Short mmCIF file of C-alpha atoms in Angstrom, two decimals:
data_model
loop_
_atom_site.label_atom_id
_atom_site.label_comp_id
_atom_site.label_asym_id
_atom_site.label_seq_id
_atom_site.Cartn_x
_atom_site.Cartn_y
_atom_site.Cartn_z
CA UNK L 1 52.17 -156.41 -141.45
CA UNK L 2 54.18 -153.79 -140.23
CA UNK L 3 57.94 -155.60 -140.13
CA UNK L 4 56.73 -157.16 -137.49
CA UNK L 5 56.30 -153.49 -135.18
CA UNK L 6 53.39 -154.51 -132.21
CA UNK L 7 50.24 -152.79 -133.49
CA UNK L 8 48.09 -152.68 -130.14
CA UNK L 9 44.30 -152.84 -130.09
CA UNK L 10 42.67 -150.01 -131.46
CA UNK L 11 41.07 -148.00 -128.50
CA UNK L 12 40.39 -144.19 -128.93
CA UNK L 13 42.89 -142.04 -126.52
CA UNK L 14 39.85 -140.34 -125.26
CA UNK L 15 37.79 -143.13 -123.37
CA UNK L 16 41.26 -143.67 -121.56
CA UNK L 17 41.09 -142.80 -117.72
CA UNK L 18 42.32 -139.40 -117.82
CA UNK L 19 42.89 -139.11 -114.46
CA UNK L 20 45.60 -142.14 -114.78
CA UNK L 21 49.50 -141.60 -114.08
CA UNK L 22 50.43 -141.14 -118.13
CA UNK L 23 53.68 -139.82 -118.90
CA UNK L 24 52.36 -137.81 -121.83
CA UNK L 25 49.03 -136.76 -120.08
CA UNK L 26 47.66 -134.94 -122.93
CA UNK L 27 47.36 -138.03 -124.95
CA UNK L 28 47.22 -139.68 -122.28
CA UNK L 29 49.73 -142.99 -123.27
CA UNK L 30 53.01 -143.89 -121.51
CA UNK L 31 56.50 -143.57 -122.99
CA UNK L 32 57.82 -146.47 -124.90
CA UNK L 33 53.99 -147.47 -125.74
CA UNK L 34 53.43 -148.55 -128.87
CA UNK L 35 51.56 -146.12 -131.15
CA UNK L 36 48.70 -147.79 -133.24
CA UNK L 37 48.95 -147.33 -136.85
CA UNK L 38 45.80 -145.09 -136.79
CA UNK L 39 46.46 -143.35 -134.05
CA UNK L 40 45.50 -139.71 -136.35
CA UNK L 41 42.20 -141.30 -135.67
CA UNK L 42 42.48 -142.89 -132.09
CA UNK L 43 43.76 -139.83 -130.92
CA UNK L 44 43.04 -137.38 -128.63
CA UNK L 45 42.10 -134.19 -131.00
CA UNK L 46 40.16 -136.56 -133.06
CA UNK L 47 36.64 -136.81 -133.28
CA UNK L 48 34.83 -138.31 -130.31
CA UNK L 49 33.15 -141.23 -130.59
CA UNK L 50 29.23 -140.71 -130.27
CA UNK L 51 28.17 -143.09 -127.51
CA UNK L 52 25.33 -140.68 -125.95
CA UNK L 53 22.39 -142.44 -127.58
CA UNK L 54 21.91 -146.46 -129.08
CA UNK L 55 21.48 -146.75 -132.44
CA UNK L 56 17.62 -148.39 -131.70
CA UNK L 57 16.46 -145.62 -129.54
CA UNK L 58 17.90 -142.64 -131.84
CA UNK L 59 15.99 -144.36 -134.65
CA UNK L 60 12.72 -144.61 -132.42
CA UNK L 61 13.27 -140.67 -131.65
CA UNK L 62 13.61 -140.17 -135.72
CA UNK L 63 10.25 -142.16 -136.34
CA UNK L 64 8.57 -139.77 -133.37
CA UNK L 65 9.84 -136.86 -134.83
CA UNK L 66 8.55 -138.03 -138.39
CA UNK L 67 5.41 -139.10 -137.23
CA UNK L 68 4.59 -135.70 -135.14
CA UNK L 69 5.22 -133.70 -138.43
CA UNK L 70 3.52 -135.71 -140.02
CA UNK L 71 0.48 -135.72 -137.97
CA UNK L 72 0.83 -132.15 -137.65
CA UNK L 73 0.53 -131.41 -141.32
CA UNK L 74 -2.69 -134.00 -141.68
CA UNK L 75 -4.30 -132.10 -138.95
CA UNK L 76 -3.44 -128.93 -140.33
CA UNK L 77 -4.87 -129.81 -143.60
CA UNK L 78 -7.91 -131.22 -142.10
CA UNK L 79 -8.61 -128.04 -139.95
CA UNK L 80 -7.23 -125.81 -142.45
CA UNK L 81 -9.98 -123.81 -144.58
CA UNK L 82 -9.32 -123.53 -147.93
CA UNK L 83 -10.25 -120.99 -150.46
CA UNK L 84 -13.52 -120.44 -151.51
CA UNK L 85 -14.21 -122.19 -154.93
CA UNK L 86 -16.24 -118.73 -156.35
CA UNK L 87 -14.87 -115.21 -155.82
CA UNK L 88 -17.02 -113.73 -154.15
CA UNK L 89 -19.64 -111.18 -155.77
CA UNK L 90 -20.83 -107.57 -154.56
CA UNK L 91 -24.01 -105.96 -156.46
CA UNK L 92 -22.62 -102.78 -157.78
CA UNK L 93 -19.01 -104.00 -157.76
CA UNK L 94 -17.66 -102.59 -154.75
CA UNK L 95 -17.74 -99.11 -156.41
CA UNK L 96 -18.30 -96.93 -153.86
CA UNK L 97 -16.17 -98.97 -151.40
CA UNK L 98 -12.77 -99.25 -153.81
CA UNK L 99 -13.28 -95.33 -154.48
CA UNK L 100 -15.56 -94.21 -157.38
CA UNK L 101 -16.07 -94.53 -160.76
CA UNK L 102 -12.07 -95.05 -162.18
CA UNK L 103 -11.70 -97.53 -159.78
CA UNK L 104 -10.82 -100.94 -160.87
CA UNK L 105 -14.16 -103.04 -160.01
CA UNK L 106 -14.92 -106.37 -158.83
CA UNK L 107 -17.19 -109.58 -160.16
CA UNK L 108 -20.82 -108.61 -160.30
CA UNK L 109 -22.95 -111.26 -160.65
CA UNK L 110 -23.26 -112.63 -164.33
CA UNK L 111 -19.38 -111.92 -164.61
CA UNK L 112 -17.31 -114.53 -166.76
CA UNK L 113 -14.45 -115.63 -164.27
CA UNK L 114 -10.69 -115.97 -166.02
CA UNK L 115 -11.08 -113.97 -169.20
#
């Protein structure tokens, strides 16, 4: 493929044993090694290859997390009151409390709502 140049397997610099006798110990390979033809990606300084977690058990930690929100909002909205249906309606208005006469009143009873 490559004029016939030795491509060697394609293992990422950084699960090498970096406590090995390399002769370029910062990317950790030998001199006279061949150099993989993506070695801007097997590198060292390139992004690390996320092995902390399976694939099946991050997904199972995704569907927990889902189904706790979830869950959380259905019991919210359960529990949750929610806003009287009627304003509620004072005799004289709330007159007196809001501050006298000018004041702007509330619903007495017999009212229309949304004029």
């Amino acid at each position: 493929m490559n004029g016939g140049y030795i491509n060697p397997p394609a293992i990422k610099r950084s699960l090498r044993d970096p406590y090995a006798d390399w002769w370029d110990k910062q990317e950790r390979r030998n001199y006279g090694e061949p150099v993989h033809e993506d070695n801007d990606i097997l590198g060292v300084f390139s992004l690390e290859e996320y092995n902390h977690v399976k694939p099946g058990k991050g997904a199972l930690q995704i569907g927990a997390f889902v189904a706790c929100v979830l869950t959380l909002c259905g019991v919210t909205s359960y529990l949750y009151p929610d806003k009287p249906a009627v304003p509620r309606e004072y005799p004289d208005g709330l007159d007196r409390e809001l501050g006298g006469k000018g004041a702007v009143r509330a619903h007495k009873p017999g009212d229309e709502y949304f004029k």
